[in-house]
Amino acid sequence: MKRRFLSTLALVLGLMAAIGPAAIAADLTDVGFIDQSALGNLPAFVSANQQLAAYKAQLNGQFAAAMRGARTDADKQRISLQFQQEFSDKQNELVGPLYQRTQLAIANVSTSKKLSVVVDKRIVIYGGQDITGDVINAVRGSQAMASPQASPAPSSIGFVDQSALANSTDVKNASDQLQKFQAAQQPIYAARYKNATNEVSKQQVMADYNKAIQDEQSKLLKPLVDQTKTATATVARSKNLLLVVDRADVVFGGTDITQDVQNALNK
Amino acid sequence: MHSINRLYLPKLKLCHLKSRGFARACVILAAAVLCGCSHVDVHSDKVRGVAYVRVDDVIKHHPLYPQLEQLNNAIASINFEASLPHAPLTPAQIAAQTKDLNAQLQAAQSRANAVIASKQQTYGQQEHDAEVAAVKAAGIDPAAAGLGQAMNTTSQAQAQAAAAAAQQNYAEYQRGVIAQDNAAMQSIAQQLSKAADDKLRARAEQYQQNESDLSLKLAQEDSSQRMALRTQLSTLALTADQRKSVSDQLGALDKKEADQVNALRAADAQALLAYRKQLGEQTSAQIRAQQTSIQAQTGAKLSQRRDAVGAQLRGLGAAPVATASLPPDVRRRLGQIHQEYAAKFQADAQQAVEEYQATKSDLDAQFAALHGQGVTATGAAAKQLRDLQKRQNDLQMQIQNQIQREAVRLAKEMGFSVVFDNVQAAPGGYDLTNDLIHDIESQHE
């Protein structure tokens, strides 16, 4: 009886060891998030953006007048670049100092709370530390802000710059081909749409058109997207990251793996 | 624990069986459950309390998704229809429709200004009455407090706000009218230039046809002679001199034809040049005439608007301010009344401005479409599009909010510390998507 009990106990312990937690690992608690739209609603930002909008309206008039005087495509390009630069300079002048102050505030608050990554509120469904209020208070304060003493700790959350990856020649070529395909298909389906006699037929033409575009998109872009996802997952695994998000959603910290993913894709 | 229980409870019922083998199995199973082994080990090295959801995929399983898809299709349909090429308009049609759009814009601005002025008047009077009542309630004579027939500082502030709004409207109107008229001029110039190009091309084609006809006619006229000469050339018995003579005759025949055709071609080229010059002059004159007419219209529109704004501003005379020394509590009450009516006026004025802006956006889109630049829906289609987009946004929000609530509930139950959306890659963490889909679907079964 005793032997049977011991054997059962051994079996239970063995089972627990086999199907219990693989390792005792600390849960991820160094993730913060911030509501960037709340920051954008601060009076200082609203005022700067209003000034920028007024400047843009004024610049648009000057731009249109300058373009009317352009004789060649080169002239037009030169004028476009000149006005873009003027707008960018004004943007830096009006919003730049505020943006820098906000970045410093986020860095300081994150460091004091020992956060390794701060993301935009939009991508956090549950959990994480909300630092919006602290950052707003720091930005509103009148005192000068120093850079944080320490860099953020290495994070298990990685990020990849999707826009940089989308700038690759392959993706651009595929996008161009898709646009050409769409431009070629539109008149064909437009004619069918015009000839459709009732709503049901029109809906059918629309559905056919959308399917044609989606099929072409799958043919041209999906292989590239899959390739990028695979490369991202492989790099992330090699760096022991838990998750990878888009750079556009990361406000502070995190582990940038964009270059590694680009290297993997170029192999 | 919700999903864990769902998974294991039926199995635990087996423990009611009496055999020792089954009892041992039950002990093992219970131990497995007690040690927290479900289909996910939330705190393992690979998960570390982190989960993610592919919200876009969950939305597709929501019971309201078919409705959302219908709205998306309806929106896409309107946008597709708006992007279809339309028959080009003549300069006269463009000018007429431009005039109509400008009239609509002017009416919208007048409407907004009238609403603002009317609200200013109404709230000014209401505030004045409220202040008189407040002062009377404090046992003070309103006239002595400077609250006779006149309105107080709020009215003044409202008058200033209305004046500023009117000035801003005028500035916007001025910019809009000038931009639209410039675009109209450009469009008319393009249309006229295109018409001139078409005429020139038609004339050039006619000349080419004439030249081809002459060439063919001459060739036909000389065909028998040419054939005779060629037949002679093919005769082997010809002497060298005879052969040269026949060749020369053939060459002379070719030259005669070529000279006639070239003469016609030169005359045509000259006529075409003259025609091009004539068309250019005509087109320039037409463009100048249209420009003069449009500029005159622009000047008249701006002048009319300036007069209207001036009249409106003159109607908003400033009011004297209450000067009597009032007790602090009465001054506080008057301050509250001022704040209250100023806020009401601001809200109404804001609404009037927003309505005007919406109308202006639509008219701008119609204007762009008129000049072949727009690809968005306009007029009634634009209104339908806005309604559909609002319904689509509301429904999308409703679905997302429910998904969010369920995700939070599941995350708490399963013990996650953080849950993300929009993840690009996930070598670790736990994918909560399928649990959420199951949860959402089961709630609506």
PDB file of C-alpha atoms in Angstrom, chain A residues 1 4 7-8 11-12 15-16 19-29 31 57 68 117 119 122-128 156-157 160 162 186 189-191 193-194 199 202-203 205-206 209-210 229 232-233 236-237 241-246 249, chain B residues 20 24 27-29 31-32 35 37 41-53 55 73-74 76-78 80-81 83-87 175 182 186 403-404 407-408 411-412 415-430:
ATOM      1  CA  MET A   1       0.000   0.000   0.000  1.00  0.00           C
ATOM      2  CA  ARG A   4       1.750   2.108  -4.258  1.00  0.00           C
ATOM      3  CA  SER A   7       4.835   5.321  -6.791  1.00  0.00           C
ATOM      4  CA  THR A   8       1.713   7.460  -7.310  1.00  0.00           C
ATOM      5  CA  LEU A  11       4.253   9.889 -10.847  1.00  0.00           C
ATOM      6  CA  VAL A  12       2.454  13.079  -9.777  1.00  0.00           C
ATOM      7  CA  LEU A  15       4.047  14.940 -14.172  1.00  0.00           C
ATOM      8  CA  MET A  16       4.218  18.275 -12.396  1.00  0.00           C
ATOM      9  CA  ILE A  19       4.038  19.923 -17.526  1.00  0.00           C
ATOM     10  CA  GLY A  20       4.725  22.644 -14.983  1.00  0.00           C
ATOM     11  CA  PRO A  21       6.239  26.030 -15.859  1.00  0.00           C
ATOM     12  CA  ALA A  22       9.285  25.618 -18.048  1.00  0.00           C
ATOM     13  CA  ALA A  23      11.159  28.185 -16.001  1.00  0.00           C
ATOM     14  CA  ILE A  24      10.402  30.728 -13.388  1.00  0.00           C
ATOM     15  CA  ALA A  25      10.614  34.010 -15.289  1.00  0.00           C
ATOM     16  CA  ALA A  26       9.584  37.446 -14.088  1.00  0.00           C
ATOM     17  CA  ASP A  27       6.578  38.917 -15.835  1.00  0.00           C
ATOM     18  CA  LEU A  28       7.225  41.942 -17.980  1.00  0.00           C
ATOM     19  CA  THR A  29       6.404  45.023 -15.912  1.00  0.00           C
ATOM     20  CA  VAL A  31       6.224  48.620 -20.206  1.00  0.00           C
ATOM     21  CA  ALA A  57      -2.130  78.742 -45.813  1.00  0.00           C
ATOM     22  CA  ARG A  68       2.205  79.400 -62.331  1.00  0.00           C
ATOM     23  CA  VAL A 117       9.876  50.849 -23.396  1.00  0.00           C
ATOM     24  CA  VAL A 119       4.512  52.815 -26.537  1.00  0.00           C
ATOM     25  CA  ARG A 122      -3.453  52.866 -29.076  1.00  0.00           C
ATOM     26  CA  ILE A 123      -1.609  49.538 -29.080  1.00  0.00           C
ATOM     27  CA  VAL A 124      -2.074  48.665 -25.410  1.00  0.00           C
ATOM     28  CA  ILE A 125      -5.270  46.769 -24.744  1.00  0.00           C
ATOM     29  CA  TYR A 126      -4.595  45.919 -21.132  1.00  0.00           C
ATOM     30  CA  GLY A 127      -1.945  46.549 -18.477  1.00  0.00           C
ATOM     31  CA  GLY A 128       1.199  48.637 -18.730  1.00  0.00           C
ATOM     32  CA  SER A 156      12.184  42.531 -24.432  1.00  0.00           C
ATOM     33  CA  ILE A 157       9.922  44.531 -26.723  1.00  0.00           C
ATOM     34  CA  VAL A 160      10.917  47.636 -36.600  1.00  0.00           C
ATOM     35  CA  GLN A 162       7.890  49.470 -41.334  1.00  0.00           C
ATOM     36  CA  GLN A 186     -10.395  51.080 -63.474  1.00  0.00           C
ATOM     37  CA  TYR A 189     -14.724  48.230 -64.516  1.00  0.00           C
ATOM     38  CA  ALA A 190     -15.913  51.831 -64.913  1.00  0.00           C
ATOM     39  CA  ALA A 191     -17.457  50.869 -68.256  1.00  0.00           C
ATOM     40  CA  TYR A 193     -20.296  49.920 -63.785  1.00  0.00           C
ATOM     41  CA  LYS A 194     -21.884  52.463 -66.120  1.00  0.00           C
ATOM     42  CA  GLU A 199     -27.892  48.314 -57.663  1.00  0.00           C
ATOM     43  CA  LYS A 202     -23.374  47.628 -59.606  1.00  0.00           C
ATOM     44  CA  GLN A 203     -22.486  45.915 -56.320  1.00  0.00           C
ATOM     45  CA  VAL A 205     -19.093  45.023 -60.494  1.00  0.00           C
ATOM     46  CA  MET A 206     -17.642  46.621 -57.371  1.00  0.00           C
ATOM     47  CA  TYR A 209     -13.204  45.053 -59.133  1.00  0.00           C
ATOM     48  CA  ASN A 210     -12.171  44.765 -55.474  1.00  0.00           C
ATOM     49  CA  LYS A 229       7.435  38.857 -41.288  1.00  0.00           C
ATOM     50  CA  THR A 232      11.445  39.943 -38.386  1.00  0.00           C
ATOM     51  CA  ALA A 233      10.441  36.870 -36.372  1.00  0.00           C
ATOM     52  CA  ALA A 236      13.493  38.817 -32.861  1.00  0.00           C
ATOM     53  CA  ARG A 237      13.989  35.209 -31.781  1.00  0.00           C
ATOM     54  CA  LEU A 241      12.581  39.441 -27.834  1.00  0.00           C
ATOM     55  CA  LEU A 242       9.043  38.626 -26.815  1.00  0.00           C
ATOM     56  CA  LEU A 243       7.210  40.833 -29.285  1.00  0.00           C
ATOM     57  CA  VAL A 244       8.009  43.249 -32.075  1.00  0.00           C
ATOM     58  CA  VAL A 245       5.871  46.312 -32.783  1.00  0.00           C
ATOM     59  CA  ASP A 246       5.997  49.060 -35.406  1.00  0.00           C
ATOM     60  CA  ASP A 249       3.973  53.031 -32.075  1.00  0.00           C
TER      61      ASP A 249
ATOM     62  CA  ARG B  20      -8.408   2.453  -8.158  1.00  0.00           C
ATOM     63  CA  ARG B  24      -5.074   7.453  -9.438  1.00  0.00           C
ATOM     64  CA  VAL B  27      -5.211  12.447  -8.461  1.00  0.00           C
ATOM     65  CA  ILE B  28      -2.800  13.025 -11.328  1.00  0.00           C
ATOM     66  CA  LEU B  29      -5.290  15.154 -13.185  1.00  0.00           C
ATOM     67  CA  ALA B  31      -2.488  17.805  -9.490  1.00  0.00           C
ATOM     68  CA  ALA B  32      -2.073  18.926 -13.053  1.00  0.00           C
ATOM     69  CA  CYS B  35      -0.231  23.359 -10.570  1.00  0.00           C
ATOM     70  CA  CYS B  37      -1.178  23.925 -16.165  1.00  0.00           C
ATOM     71  CA  ASP B  41       1.555  29.040 -19.005  1.00  0.00           C
ATOM     72  CA  VAL B  42       1.199  32.790 -18.555  1.00  0.00           C
ATOM     73  CA  HIS B  43       4.316  33.184 -16.410  1.00  0.00           C
ATOM     74  CA  SER B  44       6.667  30.964 -18.411  1.00  0.00           C
ATOM     75  CA  ASP B  45       9.922  32.280 -19.793  1.00  0.00           C
ATOM     76  CA  LYS B  46       8.392  32.405 -23.251  1.00  0.00           C
ATOM     77  CA  VAL B  47       5.271  34.349 -22.267  1.00  0.00           C
ATOM     78  CA  ARG B  48       6.272  36.439 -19.198  1.00  0.00           C
ATOM     79  CA  GLY B  49       2.734  37.706 -18.686  1.00  0.00           C
ATOM     80  CA  VAL B  50       2.603  39.240 -22.167  1.00  0.00           C
ATOM     81  CA  ALA B  51      -0.188  38.607 -24.659  1.00  0.00           C
ATOM     82  CA  TYR B  52      -1.259  40.127 -27.933  1.00  0.00           C
ATOM     83  CA  VAL B  53      -4.423  40.273 -29.964  1.00  0.00           C
ATOM     84  CA  VAL B  55      -7.864  42.847 -33.360  1.00  0.00           C
ATOM     85  CA  ASN B  73     -18.931  48.315 -49.508  1.00  0.00           C
ATOM     86  CA  ALA B  74     -21.432  51.165 -49.788  1.00  0.00           C
ATOM     87  CA  ALA B  76     -16.329  52.064 -51.558  1.00  0.00           C
ATOM     88  CA  SER B  77     -19.111  52.118 -54.132  1.00  0.00           C
ATOM     89  CA  ILE B  78     -19.666  55.882 -53.760  1.00  0.00           C
ATOM     90  CA  PHE B  80     -15.587  54.374 -56.974  1.00  0.00           C
ATOM     91  CA  GLU B  81     -18.433  56.158 -58.726  1.00  0.00           C
ATOM     92  CA  SER B  83     -13.568  58.507 -59.348  1.00  0.00           C
ATOM     93  CA  LEU B  84     -15.083  57.557 -62.713  1.00  0.00           C
ATOM     94  CA  PRO B  85     -14.212  59.867 -65.621  1.00  0.00           C
ATOM     95  CA  HIS B  86     -16.931  62.347 -66.515  1.00  0.00           C
ATOM     96  CA  ALA B  87     -17.714  63.994 -69.842  1.00  0.00           C
ATOM     97  CA  ARG B 175      -8.858  83.810 -50.457  1.00  0.00           C
ATOM     98  CA  ASN B 182      -7.693  81.731 -60.706  1.00  0.00           C
ATOM     99  CA  GLN B 186      -6.698  78.475 -65.786  1.00  0.00           C
ATOM    100  CA  ILE B 403     -13.576  43.449 -28.124  1.00  0.00           C
ATOM    101  CA  GLN B 404     -11.535  45.667 -25.818  1.00  0.00           C
ATOM    102  CA  ALA B 407      -9.907  41.238 -24.007  1.00  0.00           C
ATOM    103  CA  VAL B 408      -9.415  43.017 -20.685  1.00  0.00           C
ATOM    104  CA  ALA B 411      -6.450  39.058 -19.706  1.00  0.00           C
ATOM    105  CA  LYS B 412      -7.384  39.521 -16.039  1.00  0.00           C
ATOM    106  CA  GLY B 415      -3.345  36.547 -15.321  1.00  0.00           C
ATOM    107  CA  PHE B 416      -1.577  38.523 -18.056  1.00  0.00           C
ATOM    108  CA  SER B 417       0.207  41.714 -17.083  1.00  0.00           C
ATOM    109  CA  VAL B 418       0.044  43.435 -20.455  1.00  0.00           C
ATOM    110  CA  VAL B 419      -1.800  42.855 -23.734  1.00  0.00           C
ATOM    111  CA  PHE B 420      -0.813  44.494 -27.040  1.00  0.00           C
ATOM    112  CA  ASP B 421      -2.489  45.107 -30.378  1.00  0.00           C
ATOM    113  CA  ASN B 422      -0.834  45.677 -33.773  1.00  0.00           C
ATOM    114  CA  VAL B 423       2.125  43.372 -33.195  1.00  0.00           C
ATOM    115  CA  GLN B 424       4.487  42.836 -36.146  1.00  0.00           C
ATOM    116  CA  ALA B 425       6.130  39.621 -34.952  1.00  0.00           C
ATOM    117  CA  ALA B 426       5.780  37.478 -31.860  1.00  0.00           C
ATOM    118  CA  PRO B 427       8.491  34.952 -31.083  1.00  0.00           C
ATOM    119  CA  GLY B 428       7.189  35.035 -27.509  1.00  0.00           C
ATOM    120  CA  GLY B 429       4.092  36.137 -25.647  1.00  0.00           C
ATOM    121  CA  TYR B 430       0.715  34.496 -26.011  1.00  0.00           C
TER     122      TYR B 430
END
